[in-house]
């Protein structure tokens, strides 16, 4: 019996996704205690902004190196270390007594967080056949959105009950325990069950020189198509929803902060639904590219609708637009289904890291570009409301780049059930 036909693969699936669920929650959980950290540590808003973004920068910068390391040495070790690093960083954050300690903790957390997606994709690729993988990658994407959901009301209640230090300490301990769990699930138990398979794999694996591998992947049109595909669909959602959605609702529609924050929740609900539904549709149709192209076109039309209505679409339409944009973000997990289909497992790590870099690079760029546009109009007219109209040109351009990427994808069709690579 091999890995892809064993019942044990479902234990692996649940263990890895539970770890991802907890790790994803710690990306945004610190935002819940911004005012408390400013008060306890006597720091400015700009310091908090840098503290919030530093994990994001570390995560983005480590995607390609992590992909190379995962391909070379295997994903199991790095996922285990990543869970422990994230847990350790969260524990240090909870115990910090100076802002420098908080920065160190978030860097450590970002380093651990950078291991999760690439290695999770590789692990699922090893344990599941291509057709199963296409279905399950959507549930993996949904798990990340559930992690973000955990870092809202549920984690706020935990903070109210234990205090912010107690809540983060508990989260850190749980993540470290996840690292221990993954050791038994990914290494110890498989070494006992699949001894012959592991030995045979070690004999046949040959590693290409890293520089030649990087050069070959970075000159591969399919890899760049996936980079652009992810760039267009992820950054527009994460960059706008995460940074400017609430100010947009308050400035343009006169909403209160709490009401405007519900726009983020609507996008999150869309993402929760979009991940499994898009994967299910692709699996049923036997093609990833066709539904993914349709999703990219719809997302482009949604961002263009903001321009069509001069930045202020009717409120009912606004709700629908946020939901659909969130749905498209959930469907971005299909990028990695294409990676699994197009590249051998020994190269999936670096390609997944390269594609993921595209998504989070755009997520870094869009808030800054949008902010510059708003500042420009604030200076020129004394009001930033009109700036939102021109600001929406940025996600439209990003979406066009994403559409060009997904159209450029070359898909392998007619997969057979015996395919395991």
PDB file of C-alpha atoms in Angstrom, residues 271-393:
ATOM      1  CA  UNK A 271     -13.660  33.617   0.352  1.00  0.00           C
ATOM      2  CA  UNK A 272     -14.913  30.792   2.595  1.00  0.00           C
ATOM      3  CA  UNK A 273     -17.414  29.739  -0.052  1.00  0.00           C
ATOM      4  CA  UNK A 274     -15.200  30.400  -3.079  1.00  0.00           C
ATOM      5  CA  UNK A 275     -12.359  28.062  -2.135  1.00  0.00           C
ATOM      6  CA  UNK A 276     -14.233  24.724  -1.959  1.00  0.00           C
ATOM      7  CA  UNK A 277     -16.862  25.611  -4.584  1.00  0.00           C
ATOM      8  CA  UNK A 278     -14.313  26.592  -7.254  1.00  0.00           C
ATOM      9  CA  UNK A 279     -12.278  23.452  -6.569  1.00  0.00           C
ATOM     10  CA  UNK A 280     -15.400  21.296  -6.776  1.00  0.00           C
ATOM     11  CA  UNK A 281     -16.442  22.872 -10.075  1.00  0.00           C
ATOM     12  CA  UNK A 282     -12.960  22.390 -11.549  1.00  0.00           C
ATOM     13  CA  UNK A 283     -12.899  18.775 -10.430  1.00  0.00           C
ATOM     14  CA  UNK A 284     -16.332  18.058 -11.916  1.00  0.00           C
ATOM     15  CA  UNK A 285     -15.500  19.742 -15.233  1.00  0.00           C
ATOM     16  CA  UNK A 286     -12.093  18.074 -15.434  1.00  0.00           C
ATOM     17  CA  UNK A 287     -10.443  21.399 -16.180  1.00  0.00           C
ATOM     18  CA  UNK A 288      -8.931  24.118 -14.007  1.00  0.00           C
ATOM     19  CA  UNK A 289      -8.249  26.788 -16.601  1.00  0.00           C
ATOM     20  CA  UNK A 290     -11.760  27.378 -17.968  1.00  0.00           C
ATOM     21  CA  UNK A 291     -13.528  28.118 -14.657  1.00  0.00           C
ATOM     22  CA  UNK A 292     -10.489  30.036 -13.427  1.00  0.00           C
ATOM     23  CA  UNK A 293     -10.548  32.294 -16.510  1.00  0.00           C
ATOM     24  CA  UNK A 294     -14.251  32.969 -15.905  1.00  0.00           C
ATOM     25  CA  UNK A 295     -13.528  33.866 -12.265  1.00  0.00           C
ATOM     26  CA  UNK A 296     -10.763  36.284 -13.288  1.00  0.00           C
ATOM     27  CA  UNK A 297     -13.076  37.965 -15.821  1.00  0.00           C
ATOM     28  CA  UNK A 298     -15.804  38.363 -13.208  1.00  0.00           C
ATOM     29  CA  UNK A 299     -13.349  39.835 -10.687  1.00  0.00           C
ATOM     30  CA  UNK A 300     -12.103  42.298 -13.308  1.00  0.00           C
ATOM     31  CA  UNK A 301     -15.689  43.361 -14.033  1.00  0.00           C
ATOM     32  CA  UNK A 302     -16.331  43.827 -10.304  1.00  0.00           C
ATOM     33  CA  UNK A 303     -13.399  46.224  -9.888  1.00  0.00           C
ATOM     34  CA  UNK A 304     -14.380  47.986 -13.120  1.00  0.00           C
ATOM     35  CA  UNK A 305     -17.878  48.494 -11.672  1.00  0.00           C
ATOM     36  CA  UNK A 306     -16.383  50.820  -9.057  1.00  0.00           C
ATOM     37  CA  UNK A 307     -15.072  52.984 -11.895  1.00  0.00           C
ATOM     38  CA  UNK A 308     -18.349  52.763 -13.801  1.00  0.00           C
ATOM     39  CA  UNK A 309     -20.245  54.179 -10.805  1.00  0.00           C
ATOM     40  CA  UNK A 310     -17.607  56.848 -10.059  1.00  0.00           C
ATOM     41  CA  UNK A 311     -16.400  54.979  -6.993  1.00  0.00           C
ATOM     42  CA  UNK A 312     -19.842  54.863  -5.347  1.00  0.00           C
ATOM     43  CA  UNK A 313     -21.927  51.906  -6.584  1.00  0.00           C
ATOM     44  CA  UNK A 314     -25.414  51.474  -5.036  1.00  0.00           C
ATOM     45  CA  UNK A 315     -25.210  49.954  -1.556  1.00  0.00           C
ATOM     46  CA  UNK A 316     -26.823  46.641  -2.529  1.00  0.00           C
ATOM     47  CA  UNK A 317     -24.390  46.316  -5.413  1.00  0.00           C
ATOM     48  CA  UNK A 318     -21.511  47.169  -3.049  1.00  0.00           C
ATOM     49  CA  UNK A 319     -22.396  44.181  -0.854  1.00  0.00           C
ATOM     50  CA  UNK A 320     -22.525  41.898  -3.896  1.00  0.00           C
ATOM     51  CA  UNK A 321     -19.200  43.231  -5.216  1.00  0.00           C
ATOM     52  CA  UNK A 322     -17.417  42.584  -1.923  1.00  0.00           C
ATOM     53  CA  UNK A 323     -18.844  39.073  -1.757  1.00  0.00           C
ATOM     54  CA  UNK A 324     -17.778  38.216  -5.326  1.00  0.00           C
ATOM     55  CA  UNK A 325     -14.295  39.687  -4.875  1.00  0.00           C
ATOM     56  CA  UNK A 326     -13.931  37.566  -1.742  1.00  0.00           C
ATOM     57  CA  UNK A 327     -15.178  34.529  -3.669  1.00  0.00           C
ATOM     58  CA  UNK A 328     -12.468  35.137  -6.263  1.00  0.00           C
ATOM     59  CA  UNK A 329      -9.812  35.309  -3.572  1.00  0.00           C
ATOM     60  CA  UNK A 330     -10.981  31.948  -2.238  1.00  0.00           C
ATOM     61  CA  UNK A 331     -10.721  30.525  -5.749  1.00  0.00           C
ATOM     62  CA  UNK A 332      -7.042  31.586  -5.912  1.00  0.00           C
ATOM     63  CA  UNK A 333      -6.167  28.167  -4.449  1.00  0.00           C
ATOM     64  CA  UNK A 334      -6.652  26.883  -8.027  1.00  0.00           C
ATOM     65  CA  UNK A 335      -3.281  28.458  -8.856  1.00  0.00           C
ATOM     66  CA  UNK A 336      -1.622  25.678  -6.879  1.00  0.00           C
ATOM     67  CA  UNK A 337      -3.811  23.021  -8.445  1.00  0.00           C
ATOM     68  CA  UNK A 338      -2.279  24.113 -11.767  1.00  0.00           C
ATOM     69  CA  UNK A 339       1.198  23.922 -10.197  1.00  0.00           C
ATOM     70  CA  UNK A 340       0.473  20.350  -9.060  1.00  0.00           C
ATOM     71  CA  UNK A 341      -0.755  19.461 -12.525  1.00  0.00           C
ATOM     72  CA  UNK A 342       1.995  21.177 -14.528  1.00  0.00           C
ATOM     73  CA  UNK A 343       5.233  20.480 -12.652  1.00  0.00           C
ATOM     74  CA  UNK A 344       6.802  17.373 -11.118  1.00  0.00           C
ATOM     75  CA  UNK A 345       6.669  17.136  -7.342  1.00  0.00           C
ATOM     76  CA  UNK A 346      10.407  17.765  -7.036  1.00  0.00           C
ATOM     77  CA  UNK A 347       9.867  21.267  -8.511  1.00  0.00           C
ATOM     78  CA  UNK A 348       6.452  22.075  -7.018  1.00  0.00           C
ATOM     79  CA  UNK A 349       7.925  23.818  -3.990  1.00  0.00           C
ATOM     80  CA  UNK A 350       9.848  26.527  -5.827  1.00  0.00           C
ATOM     81  CA  UNK A 351       7.043  27.075  -8.353  1.00  0.00           C
ATOM     82  CA  UNK A 352       4.453  27.329  -5.553  1.00  0.00           C
ATOM     83  CA  UNK A 353       6.705  29.778  -3.730  1.00  0.00           C
ATOM     84  CA  UNK A 354       7.199  31.818  -6.907  1.00  0.00           C
ATOM     85  CA  UNK A 355       3.445  31.962  -7.584  1.00  0.00           C
ATOM     86  CA  UNK A 356       2.687  32.825  -3.956  1.00  0.00           C
ATOM     87  CA  UNK A 357       5.265  35.624  -4.100  1.00  0.00           C
ATOM     88  CA  UNK A 358       3.257  37.165  -6.943  1.00  0.00           C
ATOM     89  CA  UNK A 359       0.100  37.213  -4.862  1.00  0.00           C
ATOM     90  CA  UNK A 360       1.621  38.744  -1.777  1.00  0.00           C
ATOM     91  CA  UNK A 361       3.829  41.168  -3.721  1.00  0.00           C
ATOM     92  CA  UNK A 362       0.682  42.720  -5.133  1.00  0.00           C
ATOM     93  CA  UNK A 363      -0.804  42.722  -1.634  1.00  0.00           C
ATOM     94  CA  UNK A 364       2.169  44.804  -0.495  1.00  0.00           C
ATOM     95  CA  UNK A 365       2.069  47.156  -3.486  1.00  0.00           C
ATOM     96  CA  UNK A 366      -1.650  47.920  -3.740  1.00  0.00           C
ATOM     97  CA  UNK A 367      -2.203  49.550  -0.304  1.00  0.00           C
ATOM     98  CA  UNK A 368       0.785  51.841  -0.858  1.00  0.00           C
ATOM     99  CA  UNK A 369      -0.266  52.864  -4.379  1.00  0.00           C
ATOM    100  CA  UNK A 370      -3.858  53.377  -3.249  1.00  0.00           C
ATOM    101  CA  UNK A 371      -2.644  55.497  -0.334  1.00  0.00           C
ATOM    102  CA  UNK A 372      -0.469  57.698  -2.566  1.00  0.00           C
ATOM    103  CA  UNK A 373      -3.455  58.355  -4.836  1.00  0.00           C
ATOM    104  CA  UNK A 374      -5.654  59.275  -1.882  1.00  0.00           C
ATOM    105  CA  UNK A 375      -2.968  61.555  -0.433  1.00  0.00           C
ATOM    106  CA  UNK A 376      -2.639  63.300  -3.784  1.00  0.00           C
ATOM    107  CA  UNK A 377      -6.343  64.125  -3.888  1.00  0.00           C
ATOM    108  CA  UNK A 378      -6.411  65.042  -0.214  1.00  0.00           C
ATOM    109  CA  UNK A 379      -3.718  67.647  -0.893  1.00  0.00           C
ATOM    110  CA  UNK A 380      -5.291  68.918  -4.114  1.00  0.00           C
ATOM    111  CA  UNK A 381      -8.949  69.206  -3.058  1.00  0.00           C
ATOM    112  CA  UNK A 382      -8.952  68.930   0.719  1.00  0.00           C
ATOM    113  CA  UNK A 383     -11.026  65.741   0.465  1.00  0.00           C
ATOM    114  CA  UNK A 384      -9.943  62.198  -0.270  1.00  0.00           C
ATOM    115  CA  UNK A 385     -13.381  60.999  -1.386  1.00  0.00           C
ATOM    116  CA  UNK A 386     -12.744  61.612  -5.092  1.00  0.00           C
ATOM    117  CA  UNK A 387      -9.401  59.858  -4.755  1.00  0.00           C
ATOM    118  CA  UNK A 388     -11.133  56.515  -4.280  1.00  0.00           C
ATOM    119  CA  UNK A 389     -12.406  56.641  -7.855  1.00  0.00           C
ATOM    120  CA  UNK A 390      -8.877  56.949  -9.252  1.00  0.00           C
ATOM    121  CA  UNK A 391      -7.582  54.562  -6.603  1.00  0.00           C
ATOM    122  CA  UNK A 392      -9.759  51.802  -8.055  1.00  0.00           C
ATOM    123  CA  UNK A 393      -7.771  52.006 -11.274  1.00  0.00           C
TER     124      UNK A 393
END
